[in-house]
Amino acid sequence: MSILTGPEIRRLAEGNFGVKGERLEIRPYSPKWAGSNSYDVHLGDTLKVYDVSECPLVRDPHLLEWHAAIDPDNPPPTMDLPKLPNGKWLLLPGIGYLGSIRERIECHGLVPYFDGRSSTGRLFVSLHQTAGRGDDAWGGHLTCEITVTHPIIITPGSRLGQFTFHTLTGERQEYAGRYQNQGREPVPSRFHLEAPR
């Protein structure tokens, strides 16, 4: 695999094809967000959290304390995180936040990798937990799994993340999973929709 350069990201995002027929769609798109080998993306207008008040209480056998625990096989609903009076969000350590990016990304013959920009990392904001890599033929508004080390104020539309795009080796197998065509709203875990074990 190799990584696309900024000029190649711009060329493909502007409707051209790659050497092996690779295609890349970014909407909305601006060439100014393409760096030397990545493309910057912006946080959407909604953050969601799991409503743990709907979770069952489970007793910790060691500390003898009760905790509201998320059951992946029966997840709780999500609710919108309220904004501060200035239209921003206050994020706190110890809570997972689901966000989405404003841009819709669609790749054909490419594997998208998503991560925070270096400036985001230096504020100790993590934009994904384990799901930073996409798949060939995936399309949608990526859902972010945000955690923070310190309390921090985040603004909707902030340029927090970036994509890199990698080429494939071998026969293509297009993505057809349950997170295809995610909309602008953050999508919670669909772990409970997996085939029974």
XYZ file of C-alpha atoms in Angstrom:
197
model
C 0.000 0.000 0.000
C 1.042 3.572 -0.575
C -0.395 6.852 0.638
C -1.865 9.562 -1.600
C -0.072 12.896 -1.684
C -1.961 16.142 -1.217
C -1.852 16.964 -4.946
C -3.215 13.481 -5.751
C -5.994 13.874 -3.147
C -6.963 17.160 -4.834
C -6.808 15.604 -8.307
C -9.074 12.675 -7.371
C -11.460 14.797 -5.286
C -11.903 17.052 -8.311
C -13.294 14.155 -10.364
C -10.220 12.498 -11.857
C -9.331 8.798 -11.644
C -6.252 7.197 -10.131
C -3.779 4.926 -11.958
C -5.875 1.817 -11.135
C -9.229 3.594 -11.472
C -9.335 4.833 -7.862
C -12.038 7.378 -7.103
C -12.467 9.768 -4.183
C -15.489 11.913 -3.372
C -15.408 14.594 -0.670
C -18.523 16.768 -0.162
C -18.241 19.604 0.605
C -14.746 19.841 -0.829
C -12.148 22.622 -0.791
C -8.601 22.243 -2.132
C -7.329 24.388 0.748
C -7.950 21.538 3.221
C -5.543 19.183 1.414
C -2.144 19.058 3.109
C 1.035 17.369 1.952
C -0.513 13.884 2.308
C -3.818 14.317 4.162
C -7.175 16.094 3.979
C -8.542 18.060 6.965
C -12.172 17.578 7.995
C -14.548 19.398 10.330
C -16.676 18.354 13.303
C -20.421 18.291 12.703
C -23.162 20.098 14.610
C -24.267 17.290 16.968
C -22.560 15.383 19.762
C -24.308 12.451 21.414
C -23.712 10.499 24.619
C -25.158 7.215 25.779
C -27.993 7.693 28.261
C -26.516 5.589 31.055
C -29.589 6.253 33.198
C -31.175 3.577 30.983
C -28.392 1.056 31.760
C -28.725 -1.779 34.265
C -26.944 -1.398 37.581
C -24.208 -3.970 38.068
C -22.405 -4.567 41.356
C -18.612 -4.629 41.310
C -17.732 -7.770 43.324
C -14.408 -6.328 44.508
C -15.328 -2.812 45.609
C -18.965 -3.669 46.324
C -20.090 -0.590 44.399
C -22.911 -0.344 41.888
C -22.303 0.966 38.357
C -24.552 1.715 35.401
C -22.988 -0.548 32.757
C -23.488 -0.435 28.995
C -24.455 -3.850 27.634
C -23.270 -4.068 23.993
C -25.972 -6.666 23.266
C -28.671 -4.262 24.467
C -27.239 -0.731 24.195
C -28.941 2.253 25.779
C -30.324 5.077 23.663
C -28.221 8.133 22.930
C -29.113 11.740 23.653
C -27.805 15.020 22.269
C -25.154 16.776 24.329
C -26.479 20.262 25.140
C -24.418 23.231 24.027
C -23.197 26.041 26.229
C -24.864 29.469 25.817
C -22.064 30.402 23.373
C -22.977 27.467 21.083
C -19.940 25.354 22.039
C -19.658 22.089 23.977
C -17.877 21.339 27.244
C -16.288 17.875 27.102
C -15.213 16.109 30.291
C -12.826 13.220 30.992
C -14.411 9.840 31.659
C -17.223 10.272 29.110
C -17.377 8.998 25.532
C -18.866 11.375 22.971
C -20.167 10.405 19.538
C -19.706 13.050 16.864
C -19.559 13.046 13.093
C -17.634 14.891 10.441
C -19.350 17.431 8.187
C -17.762 16.076 5.034
C -19.142 13.012 3.284
C -16.261 10.809 2.144
C -16.552 7.999 -0.412
C -13.581 5.901 -1.564
C -13.267 3.385 -4.398
C -9.998 1.499 -4.648
C -8.739 3.373 -1.578
C -8.655 2.774 2.183
C -9.392 5.905 4.265
C -7.566 6.408 7.568
C -8.967 8.944 10.035
C -7.122 10.572 12.908
C -6.820 13.819 14.789
C -4.658 16.635 13.545
C -1.443 17.216 15.515
C -2.926 20.352 17.116
C -5.887 18.257 18.319
C -3.602 15.602 19.776
C -1.588 18.225 21.646
C -4.802 19.230 23.404
C -5.196 15.537 24.383
C -8.395 15.094 22.397
C -8.784 11.623 20.888
C -11.168 11.412 17.921
C -11.380 7.639 17.606
C -10.884 4.673 19.896
C -10.238 1.724 17.585
C -12.177 2.565 14.436
C -9.877 4.941 12.590
C -9.579 2.868 9.425
C -12.299 2.657 6.804
C -12.784 0.219 3.940
C -12.697 0.195 0.177
C -16.045 1.446 -1.227
C -17.184 2.856 2.139
C -19.115 6.095 1.938
C -20.685 8.369 4.523
C -20.119 10.885 7.298
C -17.646 9.199 9.625
C -18.696 8.866 13.279
C -16.031 9.995 15.769
C -15.569 8.348 19.184
C -14.266 11.308 21.174
C -12.567 11.245 24.575
C -10.560 13.932 26.341
C -7.894 13.939 29.046
C -8.737 17.400 30.416
C -11.991 19.380 30.377
C -12.061 21.223 27.059
C -14.372 23.460 25.067
C -15.046 22.311 21.480
C -16.735 24.324 18.739
C -19.026 22.788 16.080
C -17.315 22.996 12.702
C -13.805 22.883 14.207
C -11.104 21.491 11.905
C -10.154 18.690 14.304
C -9.486 15.636 12.132
C -7.782 14.500 8.974
C -7.992 11.654 6.474
C -5.180 9.912 4.678
C -5.929 7.618 1.744
C -4.066 4.398 0.965
C -4.043 2.368 -2.237
C -4.795 -1.356 -2.365
C -2.811 -4.408 -3.401
C -4.672 -7.478 -4.628
C -8.246 -8.217 -5.617
C -10.786 -5.700 -4.338
C -13.515 -6.643 -1.859
C -15.919 -3.734 -1.455
C -17.339 -2.822 1.948
C -21.001 -3.706 2.474
C -21.273 -3.471 6.260
C -23.798 -1.942 8.623
C -22.092 1.465 8.762
C -22.393 2.162 5.034
C -23.927 5.529 4.065
C -23.921 7.012 7.565
C -25.759 10.320 7.606
C -24.818 13.588 9.285
C -25.945 12.380 12.728
C -23.461 10.332 14.792
C -24.228 6.603 14.601
C -24.001 4.627 17.860
C -22.624 1.091 18.093
C -24.433 -1.554 16.083
C -22.629 -4.370 17.897
C -26.007 -5.852 18.871
C -26.839 -6.389 15.162
C -23.978 -8.854 14.665
C -24.798 -12.490 13.944
C -25.334 -14.512 17.144
C -22.214 -16.070 18.595
